PDB file of C-alpha atoms in Angstrom:
ATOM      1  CA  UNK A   1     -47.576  19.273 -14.570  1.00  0.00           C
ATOM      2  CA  UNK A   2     -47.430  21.575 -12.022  1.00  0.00           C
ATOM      3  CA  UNK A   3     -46.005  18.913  -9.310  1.00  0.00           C
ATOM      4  CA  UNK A   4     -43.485  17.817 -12.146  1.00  0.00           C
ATOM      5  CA  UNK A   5     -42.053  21.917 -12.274  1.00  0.00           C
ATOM      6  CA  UNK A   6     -41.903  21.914  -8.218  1.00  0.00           C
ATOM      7  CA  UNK A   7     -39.807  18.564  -8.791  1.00  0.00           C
ATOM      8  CA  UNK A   8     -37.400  19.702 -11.412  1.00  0.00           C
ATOM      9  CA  UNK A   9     -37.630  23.381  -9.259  1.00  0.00           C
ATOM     10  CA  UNK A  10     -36.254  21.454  -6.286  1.00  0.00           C
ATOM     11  CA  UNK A  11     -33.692  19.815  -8.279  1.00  0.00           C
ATOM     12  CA  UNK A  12     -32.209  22.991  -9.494  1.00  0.00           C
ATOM     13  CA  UNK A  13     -32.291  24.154  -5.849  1.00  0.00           C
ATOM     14  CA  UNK A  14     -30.349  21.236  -4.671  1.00  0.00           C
ATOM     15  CA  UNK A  15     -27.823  21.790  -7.079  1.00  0.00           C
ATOM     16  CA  UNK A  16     -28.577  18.708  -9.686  1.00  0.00           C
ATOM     17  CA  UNK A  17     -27.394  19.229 -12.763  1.00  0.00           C
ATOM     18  CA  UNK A  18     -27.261  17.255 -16.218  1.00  0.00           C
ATOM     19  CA  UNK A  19     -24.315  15.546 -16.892  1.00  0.00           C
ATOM     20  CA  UNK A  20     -21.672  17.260 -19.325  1.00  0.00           C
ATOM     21  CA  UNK A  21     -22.156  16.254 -22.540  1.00  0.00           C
ATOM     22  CA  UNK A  22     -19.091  14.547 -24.733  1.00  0.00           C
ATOM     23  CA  UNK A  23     -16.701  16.363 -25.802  1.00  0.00           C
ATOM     24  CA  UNK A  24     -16.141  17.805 -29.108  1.00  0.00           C
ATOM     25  CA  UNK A  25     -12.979  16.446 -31.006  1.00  0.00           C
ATOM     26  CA  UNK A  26     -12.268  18.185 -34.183  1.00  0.00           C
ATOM     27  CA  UNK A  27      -9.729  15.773 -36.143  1.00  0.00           C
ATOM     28  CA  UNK A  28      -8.080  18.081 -38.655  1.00  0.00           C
ATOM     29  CA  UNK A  29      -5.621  16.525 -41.447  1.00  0.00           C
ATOM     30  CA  UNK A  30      -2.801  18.774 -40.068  1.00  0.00           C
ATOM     31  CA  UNK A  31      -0.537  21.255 -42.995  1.00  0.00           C
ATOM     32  CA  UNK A  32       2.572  23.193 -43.347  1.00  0.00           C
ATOM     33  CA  UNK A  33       0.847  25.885 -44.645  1.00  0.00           C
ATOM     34  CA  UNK A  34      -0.425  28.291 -41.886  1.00  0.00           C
ATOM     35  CA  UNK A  35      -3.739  29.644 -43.229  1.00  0.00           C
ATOM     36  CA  UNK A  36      -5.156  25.706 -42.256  1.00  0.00           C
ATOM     37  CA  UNK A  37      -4.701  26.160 -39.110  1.00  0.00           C
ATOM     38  CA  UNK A  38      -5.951  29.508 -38.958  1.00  0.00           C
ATOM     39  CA  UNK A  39      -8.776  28.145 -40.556  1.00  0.00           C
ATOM     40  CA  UNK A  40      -9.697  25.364 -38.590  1.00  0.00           C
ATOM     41  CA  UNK A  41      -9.504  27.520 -35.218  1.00  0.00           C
ATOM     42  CA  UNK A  42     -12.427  29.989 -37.269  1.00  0.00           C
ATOM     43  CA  UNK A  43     -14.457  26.759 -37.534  1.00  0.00           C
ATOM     44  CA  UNK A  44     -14.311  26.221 -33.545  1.00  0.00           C
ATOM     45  CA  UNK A  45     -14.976  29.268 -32.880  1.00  0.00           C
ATOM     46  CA  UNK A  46     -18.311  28.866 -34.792  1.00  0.00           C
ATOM     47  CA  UNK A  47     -18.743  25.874 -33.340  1.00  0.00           C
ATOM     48  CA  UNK A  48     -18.763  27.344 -29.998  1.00  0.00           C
ATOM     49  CA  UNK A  49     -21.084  30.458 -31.094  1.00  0.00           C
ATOM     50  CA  UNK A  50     -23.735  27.880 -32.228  1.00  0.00           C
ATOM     51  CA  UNK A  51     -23.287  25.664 -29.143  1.00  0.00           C
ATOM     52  CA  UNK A  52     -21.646  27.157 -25.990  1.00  0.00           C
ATOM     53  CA  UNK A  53     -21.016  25.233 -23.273  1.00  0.00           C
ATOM     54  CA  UNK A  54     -19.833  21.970 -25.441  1.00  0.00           C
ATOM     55  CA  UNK A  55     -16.168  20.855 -24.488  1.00  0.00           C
ATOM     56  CA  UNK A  56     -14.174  21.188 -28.050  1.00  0.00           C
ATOM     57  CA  UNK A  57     -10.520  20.273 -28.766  1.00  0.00           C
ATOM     58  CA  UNK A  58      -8.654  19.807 -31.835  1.00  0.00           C
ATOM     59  CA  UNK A  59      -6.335  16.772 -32.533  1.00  0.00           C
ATOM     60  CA  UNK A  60      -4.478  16.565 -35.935  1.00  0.00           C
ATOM     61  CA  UNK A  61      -3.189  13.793 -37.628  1.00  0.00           C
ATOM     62  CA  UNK A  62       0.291  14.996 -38.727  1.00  0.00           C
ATOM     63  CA  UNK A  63       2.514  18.290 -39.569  1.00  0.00           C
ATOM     64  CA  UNK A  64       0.327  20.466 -36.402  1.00  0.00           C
ATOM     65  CA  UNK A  65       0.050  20.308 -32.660  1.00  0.00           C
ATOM     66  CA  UNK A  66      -1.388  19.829 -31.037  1.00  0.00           C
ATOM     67  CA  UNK A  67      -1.921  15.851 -32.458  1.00  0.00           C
ATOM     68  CA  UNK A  68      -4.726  13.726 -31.616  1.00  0.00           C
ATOM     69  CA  UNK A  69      -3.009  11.150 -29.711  1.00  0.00           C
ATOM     70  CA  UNK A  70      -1.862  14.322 -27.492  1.00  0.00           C
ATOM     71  CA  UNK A  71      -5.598  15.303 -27.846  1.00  0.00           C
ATOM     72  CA  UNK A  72      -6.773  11.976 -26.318  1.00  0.00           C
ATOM     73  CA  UNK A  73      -4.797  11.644 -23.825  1.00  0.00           C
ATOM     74  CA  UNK A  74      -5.589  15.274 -22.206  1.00  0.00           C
ATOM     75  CA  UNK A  75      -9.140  13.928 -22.035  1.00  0.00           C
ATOM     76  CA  UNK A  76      -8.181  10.969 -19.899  1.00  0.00           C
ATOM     77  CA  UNK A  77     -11.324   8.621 -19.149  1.00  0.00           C
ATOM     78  CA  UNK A  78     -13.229  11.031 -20.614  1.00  0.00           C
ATOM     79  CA  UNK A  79     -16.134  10.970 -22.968  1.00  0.00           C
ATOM     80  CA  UNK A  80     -15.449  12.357 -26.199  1.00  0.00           C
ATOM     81  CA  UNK A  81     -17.234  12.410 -30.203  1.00  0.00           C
ATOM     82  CA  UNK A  82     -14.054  12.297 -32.904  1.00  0.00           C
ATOM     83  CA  UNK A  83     -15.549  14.262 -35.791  1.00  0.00           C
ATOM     84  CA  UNK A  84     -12.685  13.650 -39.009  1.00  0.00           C
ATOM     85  CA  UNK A  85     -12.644  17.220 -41.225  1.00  0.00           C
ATOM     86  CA  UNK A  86     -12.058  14.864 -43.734  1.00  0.00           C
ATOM     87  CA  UNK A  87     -14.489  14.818 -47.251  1.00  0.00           C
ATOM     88  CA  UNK A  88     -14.855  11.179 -48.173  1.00  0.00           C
ATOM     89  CA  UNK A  89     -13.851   7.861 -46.505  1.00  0.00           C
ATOM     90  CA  UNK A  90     -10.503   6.826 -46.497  1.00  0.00           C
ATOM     91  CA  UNK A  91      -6.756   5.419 -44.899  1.00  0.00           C
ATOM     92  CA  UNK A  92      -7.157   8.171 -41.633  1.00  0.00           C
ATOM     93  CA  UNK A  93     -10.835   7.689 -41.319  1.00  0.00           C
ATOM     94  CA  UNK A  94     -10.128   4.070 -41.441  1.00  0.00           C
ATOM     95  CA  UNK A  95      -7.206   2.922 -39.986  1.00  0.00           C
ATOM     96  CA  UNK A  96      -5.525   6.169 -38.191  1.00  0.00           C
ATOM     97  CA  UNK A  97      -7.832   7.938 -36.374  1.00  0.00           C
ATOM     98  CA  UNK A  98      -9.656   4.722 -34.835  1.00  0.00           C
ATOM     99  CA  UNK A  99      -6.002   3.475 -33.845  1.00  0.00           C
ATOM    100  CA  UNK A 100      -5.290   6.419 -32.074  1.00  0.00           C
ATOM    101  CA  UNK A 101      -8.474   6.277 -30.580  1.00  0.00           C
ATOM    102  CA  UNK A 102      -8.032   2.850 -29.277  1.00  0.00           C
ATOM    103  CA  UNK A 103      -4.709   3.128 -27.694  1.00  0.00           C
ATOM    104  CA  UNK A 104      -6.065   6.265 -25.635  1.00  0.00           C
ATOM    105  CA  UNK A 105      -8.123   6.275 -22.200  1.00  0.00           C
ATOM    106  CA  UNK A 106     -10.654   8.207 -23.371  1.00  0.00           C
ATOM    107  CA  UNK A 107     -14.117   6.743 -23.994  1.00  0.00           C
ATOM    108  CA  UNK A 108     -14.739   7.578 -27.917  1.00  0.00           C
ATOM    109  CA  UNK A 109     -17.425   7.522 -30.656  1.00  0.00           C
ATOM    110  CA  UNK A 110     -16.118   8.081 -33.939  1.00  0.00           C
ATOM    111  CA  UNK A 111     -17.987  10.167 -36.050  1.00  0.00           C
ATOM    112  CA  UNK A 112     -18.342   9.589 -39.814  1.00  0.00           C
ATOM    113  CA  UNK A 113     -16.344  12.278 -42.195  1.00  0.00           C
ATOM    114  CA  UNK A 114     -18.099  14.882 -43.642  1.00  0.00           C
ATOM    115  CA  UNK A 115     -18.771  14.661 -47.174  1.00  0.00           C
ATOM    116  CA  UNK A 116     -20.761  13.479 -48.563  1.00  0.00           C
ATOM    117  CA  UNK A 117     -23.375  16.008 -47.609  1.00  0.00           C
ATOM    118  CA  UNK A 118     -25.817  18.485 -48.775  1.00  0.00           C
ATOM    119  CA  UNK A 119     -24.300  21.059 -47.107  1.00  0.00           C
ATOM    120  CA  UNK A 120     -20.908  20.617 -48.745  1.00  0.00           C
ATOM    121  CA  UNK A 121     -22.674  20.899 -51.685  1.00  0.00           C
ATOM    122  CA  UNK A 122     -24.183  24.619 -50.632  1.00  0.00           C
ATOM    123  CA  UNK A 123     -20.864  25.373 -49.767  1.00  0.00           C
ATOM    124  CA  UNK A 124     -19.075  24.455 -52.535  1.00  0.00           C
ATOM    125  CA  UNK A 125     -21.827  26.945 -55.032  1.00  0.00           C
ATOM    126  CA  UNK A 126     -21.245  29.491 -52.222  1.00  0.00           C
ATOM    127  CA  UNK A 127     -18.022  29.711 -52.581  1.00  0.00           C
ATOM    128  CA  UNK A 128     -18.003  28.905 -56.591  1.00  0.00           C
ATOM    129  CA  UNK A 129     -20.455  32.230 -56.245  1.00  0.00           C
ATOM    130  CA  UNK A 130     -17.782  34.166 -54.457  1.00  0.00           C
ATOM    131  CA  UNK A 131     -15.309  33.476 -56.785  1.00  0.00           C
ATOM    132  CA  UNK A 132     -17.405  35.027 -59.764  1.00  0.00           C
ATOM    133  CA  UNK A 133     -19.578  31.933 -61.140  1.00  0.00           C
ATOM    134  CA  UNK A 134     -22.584  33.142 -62.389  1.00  0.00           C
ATOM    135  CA  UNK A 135     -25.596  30.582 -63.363  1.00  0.00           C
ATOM    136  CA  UNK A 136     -25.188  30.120 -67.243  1.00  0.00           C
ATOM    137  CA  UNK A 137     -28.026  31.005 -69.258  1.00  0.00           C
ATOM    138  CA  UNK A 138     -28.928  28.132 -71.961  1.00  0.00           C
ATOM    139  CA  UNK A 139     -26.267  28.474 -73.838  1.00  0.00           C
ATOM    140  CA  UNK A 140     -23.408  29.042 -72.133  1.00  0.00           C
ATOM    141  CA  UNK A 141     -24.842  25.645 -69.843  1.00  0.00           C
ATOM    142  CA  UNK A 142     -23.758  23.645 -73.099  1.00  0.00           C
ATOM    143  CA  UNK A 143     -20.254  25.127 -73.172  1.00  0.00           C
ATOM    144  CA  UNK A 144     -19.729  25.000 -69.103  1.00  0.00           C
ATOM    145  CA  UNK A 145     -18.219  22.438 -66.582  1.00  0.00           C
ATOM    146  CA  UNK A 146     -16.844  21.934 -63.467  1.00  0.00           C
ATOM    147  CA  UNK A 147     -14.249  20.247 -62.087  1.00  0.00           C
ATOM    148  CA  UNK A 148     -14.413  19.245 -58.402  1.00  0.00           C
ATOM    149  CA  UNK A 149     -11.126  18.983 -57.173  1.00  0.00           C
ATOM    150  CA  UNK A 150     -10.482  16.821 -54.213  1.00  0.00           C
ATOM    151  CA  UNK A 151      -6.532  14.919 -52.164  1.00  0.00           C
ATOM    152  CA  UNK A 152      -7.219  11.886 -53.766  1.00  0.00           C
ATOM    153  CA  UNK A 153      -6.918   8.674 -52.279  1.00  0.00           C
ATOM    154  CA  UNK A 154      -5.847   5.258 -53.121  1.00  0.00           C
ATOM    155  CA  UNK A 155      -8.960   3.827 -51.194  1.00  0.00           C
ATOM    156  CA  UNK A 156     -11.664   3.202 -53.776  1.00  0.00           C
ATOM    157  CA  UNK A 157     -15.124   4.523 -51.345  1.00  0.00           C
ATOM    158  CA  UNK A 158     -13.053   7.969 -50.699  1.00  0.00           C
ATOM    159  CA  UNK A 159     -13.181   8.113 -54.980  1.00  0.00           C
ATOM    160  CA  UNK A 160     -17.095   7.055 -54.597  1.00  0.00           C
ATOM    161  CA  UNK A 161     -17.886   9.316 -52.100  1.00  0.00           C
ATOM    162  CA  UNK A 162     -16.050  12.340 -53.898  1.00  0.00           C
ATOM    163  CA  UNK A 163     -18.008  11.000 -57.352  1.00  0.00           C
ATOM    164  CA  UNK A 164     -20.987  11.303 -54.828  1.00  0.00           C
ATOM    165  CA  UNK A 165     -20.447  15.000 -54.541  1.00  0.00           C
ATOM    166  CA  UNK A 166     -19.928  15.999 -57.757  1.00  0.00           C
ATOM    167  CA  UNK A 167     -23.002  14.483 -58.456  1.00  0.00           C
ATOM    168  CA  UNK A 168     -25.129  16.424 -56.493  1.00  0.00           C
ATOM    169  CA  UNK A 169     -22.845  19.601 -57.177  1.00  0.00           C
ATOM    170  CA  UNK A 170     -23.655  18.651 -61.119  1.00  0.00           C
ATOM    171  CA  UNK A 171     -27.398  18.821 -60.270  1.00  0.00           C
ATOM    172  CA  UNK A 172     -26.912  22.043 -58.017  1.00  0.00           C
ATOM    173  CA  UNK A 173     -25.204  24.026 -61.348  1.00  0.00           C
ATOM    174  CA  UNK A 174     -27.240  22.744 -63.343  1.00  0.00           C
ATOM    175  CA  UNK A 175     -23.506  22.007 -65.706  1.00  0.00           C
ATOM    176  CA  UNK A 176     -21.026  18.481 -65.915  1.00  0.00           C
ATOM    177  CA  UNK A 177     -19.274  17.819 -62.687  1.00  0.00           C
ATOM    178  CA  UNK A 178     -16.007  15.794 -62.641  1.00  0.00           C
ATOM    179  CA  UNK A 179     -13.949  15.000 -59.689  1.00  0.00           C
ATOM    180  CA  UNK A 180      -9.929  15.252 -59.818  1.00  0.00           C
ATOM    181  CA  UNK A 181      -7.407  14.590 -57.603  1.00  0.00           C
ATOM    182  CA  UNK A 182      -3.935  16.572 -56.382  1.00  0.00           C
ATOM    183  CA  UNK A 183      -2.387  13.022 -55.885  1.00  0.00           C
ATOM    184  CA  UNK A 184      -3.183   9.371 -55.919  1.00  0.00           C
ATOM    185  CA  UNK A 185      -5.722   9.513 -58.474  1.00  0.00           C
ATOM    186  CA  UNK A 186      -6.760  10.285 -61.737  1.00  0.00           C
ATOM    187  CA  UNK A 187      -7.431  12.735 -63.356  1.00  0.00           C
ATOM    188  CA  UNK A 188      -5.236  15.626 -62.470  1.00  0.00           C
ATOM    189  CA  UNK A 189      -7.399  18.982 -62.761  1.00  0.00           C
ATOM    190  CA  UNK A 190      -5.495  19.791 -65.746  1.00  0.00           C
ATOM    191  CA  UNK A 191      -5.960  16.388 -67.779  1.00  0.00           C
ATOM    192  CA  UNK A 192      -9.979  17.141 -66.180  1.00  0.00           C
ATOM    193  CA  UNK A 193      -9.658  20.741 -67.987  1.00  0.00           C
ATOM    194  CA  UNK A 194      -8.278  19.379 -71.123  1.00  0.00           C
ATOM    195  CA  UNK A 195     -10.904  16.627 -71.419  1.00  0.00           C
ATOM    196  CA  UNK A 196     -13.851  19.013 -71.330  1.00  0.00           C
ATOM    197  CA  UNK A 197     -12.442  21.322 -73.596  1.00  0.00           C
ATOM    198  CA  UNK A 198     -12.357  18.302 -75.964  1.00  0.00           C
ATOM    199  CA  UNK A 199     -15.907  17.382 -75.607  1.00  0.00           C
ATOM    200  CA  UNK A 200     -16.656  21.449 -76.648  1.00  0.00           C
ATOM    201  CA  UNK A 201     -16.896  23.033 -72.973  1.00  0.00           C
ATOM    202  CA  UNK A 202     -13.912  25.693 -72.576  1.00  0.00           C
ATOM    203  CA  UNK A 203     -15.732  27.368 -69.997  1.00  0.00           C
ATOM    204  CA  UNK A 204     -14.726  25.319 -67.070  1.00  0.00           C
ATOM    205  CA  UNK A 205     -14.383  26.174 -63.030  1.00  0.00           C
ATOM    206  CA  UNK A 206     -12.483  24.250 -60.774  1.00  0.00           C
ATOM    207  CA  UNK A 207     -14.304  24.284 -57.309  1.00  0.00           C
ATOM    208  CA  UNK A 208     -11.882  23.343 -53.956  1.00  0.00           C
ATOM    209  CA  UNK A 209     -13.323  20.541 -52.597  1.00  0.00           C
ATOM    210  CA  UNK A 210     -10.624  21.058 -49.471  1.00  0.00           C
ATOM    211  CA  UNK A 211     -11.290  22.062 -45.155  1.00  0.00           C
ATOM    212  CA  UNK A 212      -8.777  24.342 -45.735  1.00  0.00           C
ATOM    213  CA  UNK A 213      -5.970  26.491 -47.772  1.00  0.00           C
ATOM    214  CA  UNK A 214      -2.773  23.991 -48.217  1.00  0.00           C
ATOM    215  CA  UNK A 215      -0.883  22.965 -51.279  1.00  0.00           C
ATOM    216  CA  UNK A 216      -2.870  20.574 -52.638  1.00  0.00           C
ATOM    217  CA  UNK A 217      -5.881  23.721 -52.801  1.00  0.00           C
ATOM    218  CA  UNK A 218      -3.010  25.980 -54.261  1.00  0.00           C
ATOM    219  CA  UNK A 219      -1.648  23.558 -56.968  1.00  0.00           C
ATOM    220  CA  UNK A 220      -5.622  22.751 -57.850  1.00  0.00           C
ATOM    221  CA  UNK A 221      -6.453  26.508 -58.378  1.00  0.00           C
ATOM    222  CA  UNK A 222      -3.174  27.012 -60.483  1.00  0.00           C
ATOM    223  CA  UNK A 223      -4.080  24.554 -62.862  1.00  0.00           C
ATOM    224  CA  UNK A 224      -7.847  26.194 -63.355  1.00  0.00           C
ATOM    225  CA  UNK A 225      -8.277  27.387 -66.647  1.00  0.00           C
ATOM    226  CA  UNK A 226     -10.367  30.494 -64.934  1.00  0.00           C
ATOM    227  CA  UNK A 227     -12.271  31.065 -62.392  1.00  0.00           C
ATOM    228  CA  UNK A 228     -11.167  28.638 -59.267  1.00  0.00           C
ATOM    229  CA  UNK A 229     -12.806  29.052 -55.514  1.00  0.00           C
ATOM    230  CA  UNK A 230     -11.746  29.184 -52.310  1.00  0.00           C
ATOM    231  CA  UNK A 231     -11.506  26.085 -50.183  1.00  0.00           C
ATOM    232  CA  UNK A 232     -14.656  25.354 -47.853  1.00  0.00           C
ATOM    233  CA  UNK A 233     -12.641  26.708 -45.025  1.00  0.00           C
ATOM    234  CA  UNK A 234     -14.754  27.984 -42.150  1.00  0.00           C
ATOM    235  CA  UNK A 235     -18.182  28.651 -43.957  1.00  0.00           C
ATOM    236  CA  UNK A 236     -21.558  28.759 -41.271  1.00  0.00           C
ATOM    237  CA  UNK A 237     -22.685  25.604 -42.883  1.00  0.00           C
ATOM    238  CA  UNK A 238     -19.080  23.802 -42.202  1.00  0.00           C
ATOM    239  CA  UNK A 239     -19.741  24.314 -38.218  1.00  0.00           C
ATOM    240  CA  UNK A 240     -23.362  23.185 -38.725  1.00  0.00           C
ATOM    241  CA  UNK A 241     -22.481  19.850 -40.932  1.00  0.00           C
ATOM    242  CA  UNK A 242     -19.617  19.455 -37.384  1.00  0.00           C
ATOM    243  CA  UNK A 243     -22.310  19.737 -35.030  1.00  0.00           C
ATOM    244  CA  UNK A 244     -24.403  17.074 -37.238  1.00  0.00           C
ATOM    245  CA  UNK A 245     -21.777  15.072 -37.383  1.00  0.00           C
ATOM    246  CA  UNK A 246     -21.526  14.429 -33.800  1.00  0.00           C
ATOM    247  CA  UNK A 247     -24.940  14.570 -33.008  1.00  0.00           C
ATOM    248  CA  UNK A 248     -25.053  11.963 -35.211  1.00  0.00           C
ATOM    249  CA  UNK A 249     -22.718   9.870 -33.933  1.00  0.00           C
ATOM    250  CA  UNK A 250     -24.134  10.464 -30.300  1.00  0.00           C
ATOM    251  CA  UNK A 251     -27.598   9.047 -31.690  1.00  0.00           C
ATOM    252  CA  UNK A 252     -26.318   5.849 -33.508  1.00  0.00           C
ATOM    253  CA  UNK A 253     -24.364   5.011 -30.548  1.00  0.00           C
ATOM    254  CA  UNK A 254     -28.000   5.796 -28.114  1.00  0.00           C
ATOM    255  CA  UNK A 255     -29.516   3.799 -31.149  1.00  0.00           C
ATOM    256  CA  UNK A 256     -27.216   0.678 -30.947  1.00  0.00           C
ATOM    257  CA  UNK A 257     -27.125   0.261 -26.913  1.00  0.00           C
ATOM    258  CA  UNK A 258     -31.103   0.471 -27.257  1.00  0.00           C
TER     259      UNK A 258
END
């Protein structure tokens, strides 16, 4: 033990030093709407407070710079972990973000998206919790719901993976829990409202199942019959779910060269 401390001792003297670690590349959706980006530059920020020293950048897919393709090729042949903010699988996850990733220099790992995911799930209640939902005593739980309202996408495991999440929000509430979607998919949050106020439960909450304020969020909320929350946006347990993310990624990759 002792002869192993001179050893690493020595090395610190001599100036050896572990090797930078990949970087960080936060692939954000990109939006017209101003707040996102805000937003997403509050996540990094927490990112960086729970790991300093990790090289992060931020690539989007459309509508903000700077985009990942810009991203990429800033890094050169460097190593770098793509982590999507993206909820569910689907066309970028899929198709966009490893074809940008391909046609640049930089040696990447793609990281999965981030729903589903326990910790969505905390932050969706925290943020349900903020907006004024209160847990429903026994009978107000057979005259509540929640919708769970999400882009939409035409791919059918984004759809499974949203269903996913409202499935663990459902057993988080303790209350029904039905996705709907701003575009591309049914229900709307409206025909979602209407349907549970059919089956007798006109208390219903729509919870934002977006990274970050854009329309999609705004047109979801409108359509809440009540009480509608916040999107995720840069919650603690957003930049903790990151970091997993691409710790993740780093091990499967360790895991598959093994």
């Amino acid at each position: 033990m002792t002869a192993h401390l001179m050893n690493r001792n020595r090395s610190s003297r001599l100036g050896t030093r572990r090797p930078a670690p990949p970087a960080l590349v936060l692939v954000g959706h990109g939006s017209r709407d101003p707040r996102a980006l805000s937003t997403v530059r509050t996540l990094m920020e927490r990112i960086r407070e729970l790991r300093p020293g990790l090289p992060l950048h931020l690539g989007h897919i459309e509508l903000n710079e700077p985009l990942l393709p810009d991203t990429l090729a800033a890094l050169g042949t460097g190593d770098a972990v793509l982590v999507p903010l993206l909820l569910s699988r689907g066309h970028h996850v899929k198709r966009d973000i490893p074809e940008a990733a391909a046609a640049s220099q930089a040696h990447t790992r793609i990281a999965g998206p981030l729903g589903p995911h326990p910790l969505l799930v905390e932050t969706l209640y925290e943020r349900l919790v903020e907006a004024g939902w209160r847990t429903p005593d026994a009978a107000e739980r057979r005259t509540s719901a929640v919708v769970l309202a999400a882009a939409g996408s035409r791919d059918p495991d984004a759809a499974v993976d949203t269903r996913r999440t409202a499935g663990l929000l459902a057993d988080r509430l303790g209350v029904p829990v039905v996705p709907a979607y701003a575009s591309a998919s049914a229900p709307t949050v409206a025909d979602a409202v209407r349907a549970f106020a059919a089956r007798g439960r006109p208390r219903v909450a729509v919870a934002s199942y977006f990274t970050a304020p854009g329309r999609f969020a705004t047109e979801c909320a409108a359509a809440a019959p009540g009480l509608a929350s916040p999107p995720l946006g840069a919650h603690p347990a957003m930049a903790h779910l990151t970091l997993h993310r691409y710790d993740e990624a780093l091990t499967n990759t360790l895991a598959a060269t093994a």
